[in-house]
XYZ file of N, CA and C in Angstrom:
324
model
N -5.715 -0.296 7.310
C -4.977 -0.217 6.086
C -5.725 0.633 5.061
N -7.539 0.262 4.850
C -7.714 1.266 4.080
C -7.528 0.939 2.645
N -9.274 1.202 1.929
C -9.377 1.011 0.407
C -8.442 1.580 -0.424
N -7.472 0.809 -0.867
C -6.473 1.470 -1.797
C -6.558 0.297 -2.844
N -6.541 0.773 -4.277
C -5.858 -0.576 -5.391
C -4.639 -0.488 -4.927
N -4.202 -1.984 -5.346
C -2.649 -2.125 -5.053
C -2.146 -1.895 -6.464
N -0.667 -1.576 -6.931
C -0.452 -1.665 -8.340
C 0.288 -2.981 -8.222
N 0.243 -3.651 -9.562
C 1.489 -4.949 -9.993
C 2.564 -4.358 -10.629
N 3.665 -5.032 -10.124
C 5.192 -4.088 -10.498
C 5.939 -4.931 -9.272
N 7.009 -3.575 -9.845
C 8.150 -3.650 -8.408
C 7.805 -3.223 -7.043
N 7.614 -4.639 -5.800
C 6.967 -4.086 -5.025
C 8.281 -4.110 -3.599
N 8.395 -2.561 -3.162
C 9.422 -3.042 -2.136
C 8.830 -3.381 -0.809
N 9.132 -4.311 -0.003
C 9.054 -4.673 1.684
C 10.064 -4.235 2.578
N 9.587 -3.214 3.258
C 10.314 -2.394 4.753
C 10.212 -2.321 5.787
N 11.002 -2.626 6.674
C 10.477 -2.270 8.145
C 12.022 -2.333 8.459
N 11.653 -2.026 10.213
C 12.512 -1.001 10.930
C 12.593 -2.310 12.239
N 13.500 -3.483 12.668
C 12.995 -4.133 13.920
C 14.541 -4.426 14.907
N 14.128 -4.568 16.097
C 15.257 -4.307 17.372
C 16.651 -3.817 16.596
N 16.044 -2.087 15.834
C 17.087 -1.183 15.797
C 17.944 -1.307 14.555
N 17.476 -2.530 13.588
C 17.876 -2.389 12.388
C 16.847 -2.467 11.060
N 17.298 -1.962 9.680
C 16.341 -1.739 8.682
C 16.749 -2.937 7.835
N 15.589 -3.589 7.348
C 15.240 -4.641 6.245
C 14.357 -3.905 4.928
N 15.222 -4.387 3.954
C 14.508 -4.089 3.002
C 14.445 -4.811 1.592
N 13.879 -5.190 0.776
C 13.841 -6.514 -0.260
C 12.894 -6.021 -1.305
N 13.062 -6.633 -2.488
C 12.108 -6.116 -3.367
C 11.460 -7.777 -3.135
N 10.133 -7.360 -3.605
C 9.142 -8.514 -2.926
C 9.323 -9.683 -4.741
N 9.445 -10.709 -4.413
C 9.391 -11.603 -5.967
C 7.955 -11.838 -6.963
N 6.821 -11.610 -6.049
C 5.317 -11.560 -5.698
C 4.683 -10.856 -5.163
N 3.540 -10.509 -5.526
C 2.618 -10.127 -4.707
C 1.299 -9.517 -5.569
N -0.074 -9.887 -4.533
C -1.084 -9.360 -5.154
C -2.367 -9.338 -4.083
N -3.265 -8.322 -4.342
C -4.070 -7.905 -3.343
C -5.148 -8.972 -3.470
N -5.505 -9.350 -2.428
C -6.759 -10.336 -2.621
C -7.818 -10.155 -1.708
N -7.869 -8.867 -1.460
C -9.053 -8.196 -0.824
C -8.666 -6.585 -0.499
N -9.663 -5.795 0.043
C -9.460 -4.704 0.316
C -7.758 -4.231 1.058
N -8.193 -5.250 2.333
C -7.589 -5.118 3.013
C -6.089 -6.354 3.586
N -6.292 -7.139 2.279
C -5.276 -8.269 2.719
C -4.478 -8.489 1.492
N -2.784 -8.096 1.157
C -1.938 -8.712 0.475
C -1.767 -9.867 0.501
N -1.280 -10.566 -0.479
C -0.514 -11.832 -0.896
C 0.662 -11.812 -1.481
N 2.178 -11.841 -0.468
C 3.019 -11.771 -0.958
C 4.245 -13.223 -0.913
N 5.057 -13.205 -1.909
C 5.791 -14.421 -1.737
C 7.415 -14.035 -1.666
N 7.734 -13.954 -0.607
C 9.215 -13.706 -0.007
C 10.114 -14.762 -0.060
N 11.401 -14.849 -0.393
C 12.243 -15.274 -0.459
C 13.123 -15.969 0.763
N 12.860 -16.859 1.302
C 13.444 -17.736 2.445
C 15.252 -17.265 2.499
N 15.843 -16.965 1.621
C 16.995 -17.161 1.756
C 17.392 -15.717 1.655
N 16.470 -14.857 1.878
C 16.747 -13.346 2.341
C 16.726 -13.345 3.651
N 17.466 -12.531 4.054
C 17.505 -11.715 5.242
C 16.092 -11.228 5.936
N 15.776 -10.062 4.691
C 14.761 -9.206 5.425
C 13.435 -10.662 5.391
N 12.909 -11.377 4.203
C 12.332 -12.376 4.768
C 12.439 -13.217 5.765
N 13.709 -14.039 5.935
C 13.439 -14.512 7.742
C 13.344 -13.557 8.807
N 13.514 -12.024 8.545
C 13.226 -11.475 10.341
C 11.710 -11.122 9.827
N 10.886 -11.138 9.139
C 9.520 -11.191 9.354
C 9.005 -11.900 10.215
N 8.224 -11.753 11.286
C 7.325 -12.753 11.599
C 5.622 -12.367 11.976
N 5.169 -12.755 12.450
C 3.403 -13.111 12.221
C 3.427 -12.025 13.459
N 2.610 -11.052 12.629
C 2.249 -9.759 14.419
C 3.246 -8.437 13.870
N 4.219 -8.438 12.700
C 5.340 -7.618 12.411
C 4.495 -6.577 11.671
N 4.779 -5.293 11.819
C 4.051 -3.570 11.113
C 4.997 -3.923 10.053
N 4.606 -4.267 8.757
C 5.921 -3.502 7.408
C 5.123 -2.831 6.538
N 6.301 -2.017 5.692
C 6.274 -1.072 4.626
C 5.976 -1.902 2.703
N 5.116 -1.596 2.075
C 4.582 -1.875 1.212
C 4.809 -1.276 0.004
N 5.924 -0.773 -0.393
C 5.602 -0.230 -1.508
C 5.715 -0.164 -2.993
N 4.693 -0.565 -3.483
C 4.490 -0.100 -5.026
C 5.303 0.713 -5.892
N 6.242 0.641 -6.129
C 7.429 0.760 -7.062
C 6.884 2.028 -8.343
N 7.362 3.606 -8.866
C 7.141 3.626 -9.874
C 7.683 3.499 -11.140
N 7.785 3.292 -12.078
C 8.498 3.239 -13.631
C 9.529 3.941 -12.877
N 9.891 5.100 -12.598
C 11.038 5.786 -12.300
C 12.227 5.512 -11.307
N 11.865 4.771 -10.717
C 12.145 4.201 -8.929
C 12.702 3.006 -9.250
N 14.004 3.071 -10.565
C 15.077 1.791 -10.677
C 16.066 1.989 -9.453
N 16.767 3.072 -9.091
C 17.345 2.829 -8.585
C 16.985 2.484 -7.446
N 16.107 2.873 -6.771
C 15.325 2.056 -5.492
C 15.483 0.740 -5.380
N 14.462 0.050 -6.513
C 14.742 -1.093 -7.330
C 15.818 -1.940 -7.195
N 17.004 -1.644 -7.454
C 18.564 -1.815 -7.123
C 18.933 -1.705 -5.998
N 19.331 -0.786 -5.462
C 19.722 -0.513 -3.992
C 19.038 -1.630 -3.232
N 17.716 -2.161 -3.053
C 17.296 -3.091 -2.251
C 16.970 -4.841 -3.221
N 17.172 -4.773 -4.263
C 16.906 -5.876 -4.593
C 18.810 -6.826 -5.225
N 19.895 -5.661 -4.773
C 21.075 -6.218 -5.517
C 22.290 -6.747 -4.486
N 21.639 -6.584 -2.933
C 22.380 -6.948 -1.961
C 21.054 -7.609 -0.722
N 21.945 -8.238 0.637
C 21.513 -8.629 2.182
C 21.515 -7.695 2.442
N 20.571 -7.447 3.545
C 20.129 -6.431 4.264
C 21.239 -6.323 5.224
N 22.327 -7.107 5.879
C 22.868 -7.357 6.359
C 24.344 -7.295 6.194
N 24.390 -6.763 4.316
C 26.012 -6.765 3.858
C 26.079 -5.206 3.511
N 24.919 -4.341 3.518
C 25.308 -3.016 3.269
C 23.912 -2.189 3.784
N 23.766 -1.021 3.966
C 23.189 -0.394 4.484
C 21.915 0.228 3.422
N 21.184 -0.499 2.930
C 20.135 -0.038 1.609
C 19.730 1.345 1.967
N 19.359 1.583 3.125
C 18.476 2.638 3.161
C 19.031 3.937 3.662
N 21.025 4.289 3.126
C 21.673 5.233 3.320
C 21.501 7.065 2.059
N 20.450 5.902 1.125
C 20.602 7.161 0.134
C 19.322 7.361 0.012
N 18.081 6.768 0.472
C 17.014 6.058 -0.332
C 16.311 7.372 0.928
N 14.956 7.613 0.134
C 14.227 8.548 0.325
C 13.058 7.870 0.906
N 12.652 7.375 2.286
C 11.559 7.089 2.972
C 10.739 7.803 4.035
N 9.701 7.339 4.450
C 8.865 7.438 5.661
C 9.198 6.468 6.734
N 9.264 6.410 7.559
C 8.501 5.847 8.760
C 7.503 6.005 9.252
N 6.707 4.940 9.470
C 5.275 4.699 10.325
C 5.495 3.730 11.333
N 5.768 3.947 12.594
C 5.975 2.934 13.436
C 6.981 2.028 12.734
N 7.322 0.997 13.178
C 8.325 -0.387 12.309
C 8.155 -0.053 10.827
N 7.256 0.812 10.085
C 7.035 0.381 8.874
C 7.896 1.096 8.084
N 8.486 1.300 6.876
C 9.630 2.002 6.431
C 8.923 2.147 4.508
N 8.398 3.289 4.224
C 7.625 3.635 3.233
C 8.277 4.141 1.938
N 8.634 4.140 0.904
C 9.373 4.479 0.457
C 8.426 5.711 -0.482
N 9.317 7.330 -0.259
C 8.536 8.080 -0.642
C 8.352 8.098 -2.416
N 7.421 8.725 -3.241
C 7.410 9.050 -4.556
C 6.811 7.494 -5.233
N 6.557 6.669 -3.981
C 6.227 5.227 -4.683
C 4.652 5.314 -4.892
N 4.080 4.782 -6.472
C 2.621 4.868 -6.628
C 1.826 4.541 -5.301
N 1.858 3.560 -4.606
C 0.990 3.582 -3.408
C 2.253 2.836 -2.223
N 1.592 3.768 -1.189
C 2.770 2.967 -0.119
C 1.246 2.514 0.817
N 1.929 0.899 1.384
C 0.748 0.739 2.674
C 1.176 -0.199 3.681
N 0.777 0.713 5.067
C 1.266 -0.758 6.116
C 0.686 -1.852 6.247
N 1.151 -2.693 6.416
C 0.469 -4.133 7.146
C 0.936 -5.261 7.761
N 0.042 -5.571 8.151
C 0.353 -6.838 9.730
C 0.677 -8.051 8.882
Protein backbone atom coordinates (compact mmCIF):
# COMPACT_ATOMS: atom_id res chain seq x y z
CA UNK A 1 0.00 0.00 0.00
CA UNK A 2 2.75 2.37 0.74
CA UNK A 3 3.51 5.66 2.96
CA UNK A 4 0.79 7.92 1.97
CA UNK A 5 -1.23 10.50 4.56
CA UNK A 6 -4.69 9.66 4.21
CA UNK A 7 -6.96 12.92 3.91
CA UNK A 8 -10.39 13.26 6.24
CA UNK A 9 -13.36 14.11 3.97
CA UNK A 10 -15.45 12.38 1.53
CA UNK A 11 -14.05 9.06 1.30
CA UNK A 12 -15.29 6.81 -1.67
CA UNK A 13 -15.07 2.65 -1.45
CA UNK A 14 -14.68 0.67 -4.93
CA UNK A 15 -14.22 -2.43 -6.25
CA UNK A 16 -15.01 -4.51 -9.17
CA UNK A 17 -16.34 -8.44 -7.84
CA UNK A 18 -17.85 -11.68 -9.92
CA UNK A 19 -18.35 -9.02 -12.80
CA UNK A 20 -20.13 -6.30 -11.04
CA UNK A 21 -19.08 -2.64 -9.61
CA UNK A 22 -19.78 -1.47 -5.90
CA UNK A 23 -19.42 1.73 -4.92
CA UNK A 24 -20.42 3.84 -1.53
CA UNK A 25 -19.21 6.85 0.00
CA UNK A 26 -17.58 5.50 3.20
CA UNK A 27 -19.65 7.17 6.63
CA UNK A 28 -15.99 6.88 8.41
CA UNK A 29 -12.81 6.45 8.17
CA UNK A 30 -9.27 7.09 9.42
CA UNK A 31 -5.70 5.90 9.03
CA UNK A 32 -4.28 4.29 12.03
CA UNK A 33 -1.02 3.38 10.75
CA UNK A 34 1.06 3.61 7.70
CA UNK A 35 -0.34 0.99 6.26
CA UNK A 36 -3.82 0.12 7.85
CA UNK A 37 -7.33 2.09 7.40
CA UNK A 38 -10.18 2.23 9.75
CA UNK A 39 -13.28 2.36 8.07
CA UNK A 40 -17.02 2.14 9.19
CA UNK A 41 -19.45 0.86 6.43
CA UNK A 42 -22.89 0.74 6.44
CA UNK A 43 -24.57 -2.85 6.92
CA UNK A 44 -27.56 -1.94 5.02
CA UNK A 45 -25.57 -1.07 1.82
CA UNK A 46 -25.06 -3.14 -0.84
CA UNK A 47 -21.50 -2.42 -1.67
CA UNK A 48 -20.85 -3.03 2.28
CA UNK A 49 -22.29 -6.57 2.50
CA UNK A 50 -20.35 -7.85 -0.75
CA UNK A 51 -17.11 -6.89 1.08
CA UNK A 52 -15.49 -9.59 2.64
CA UNK A 53 -12.08 -10.36 4.56
CA UNK A 54 -9.24 -11.17 1.62
CA UNK A 55 -11.35 -8.46 -0.90
CA UNK A 56 -8.64 -5.77 -3.17
CA UNK A 57 -10.86 -2.28 -2.86
CA UNK A 58 -10.55 1.21 -4.08
CA UNK A 59 -9.96 4.06 -1.48
CA UNK A 60 -10.58 7.21 -2.39
CA UNK A 61 -10.11 10.50 -0.80
CA UNK A 62 -12.65 12.76 -2.19
CA UNK A 63 -11.59 16.43 -3.46
CA UNK A 64 -13.57 19.80 -2.51
CA UNK A 65 -14.48 19.55 -6.23
CA UNK A 66 -15.61 15.85 -6.59
CA UNK A 67 -19.54 16.62 -5.40
CA UNK A 68 -20.75 15.10 -8.01
CA UNK A 69 -18.81 11.91 -7.48
CA UNK A 70 -19.97 12.43 -4.01
CA UNK A 71 -23.63 12.04 -5.28
CA UNK A 72 -23.58 9.63 -7.94
CA UNK A 73 -22.29 7.02 -5.28
CA UNK A 74 -23.55 8.15 -2.03
CA UNK A 75 -27.53 8.95 -3.40
CA UNK A 76 -28.43 5.39 -4.61
CA UNK A 77 -27.73 0.91 -4.22
CA UNK A 78 -25.21 -0.23 -6.06
CA UNK A 79 -27.70 -2.47 -7.29
CA UNK A 80 -30.62 0.12 -8.41
CA UNK A 81 -28.44 2.05 -10.95
CA UNK A 82 -25.22 1.87 -12.50
CA UNK A 83 -22.83 4.62 -10.40
CA UNK A 84 -19.94 4.15 -12.33
CA UNK A 85 -21.59 5.02 -16.00
CA UNK A 86 -20.31 8.67 -16.01
CA UNK A 87 -17.70 8.64 -13.27
CA UNK A 88 -14.04 8.91 -14.22
CA UNK A 89 -11.90 5.87 -12.67
CA UNK A 90 -8.93 3.46 -12.59
CA UNK A 91 -8.81 -0.01 -12.16
CA UNK A 92 -6.21 -1.94 -10.24
CA UNK A 93 -7.10 -5.47 -10.17
CA UNK A 94 -10.82 -5.63 -8.18
CA UNK A 95 -9.90 -2.17 -7.05
CA UNK A 96 -11.87 0.74 -8.77
CA UNK A 97 -9.90 4.28 -8.09
CA UNK A 98 -11.52 7.20 -8.67
CA UNK A 99 -9.38 9.55 -10.85
CA UNK A 100 -8.58 13.52 -9.80
CA UNK A 101 -9.24 12.20 -6.08
CA UNK A 102 -6.53 13.81 -3.44
CA UNK A 103 -5.13 10.32 -2.71
CA UNK A 104 -6.45 7.07 -4.15
CA UNK A 105 -5.19 3.61 -2.32
CA UNK A 106 -5.75 -0.13 -2.49
CA UNK A 107 -6.36 -2.36 0.29
CA UNK A 108 -7.03 -5.76 1.69
Amino acid sequence: MGAKLFNYGVNAVCFEKNGRKFGMICSWAMQADYDKILMLLGAQSVTGRNISRGDVIGVSALNVNQTDVRDKLGNNHSDEVDKFSDLDYTKEGSALLINGASVGMVVE
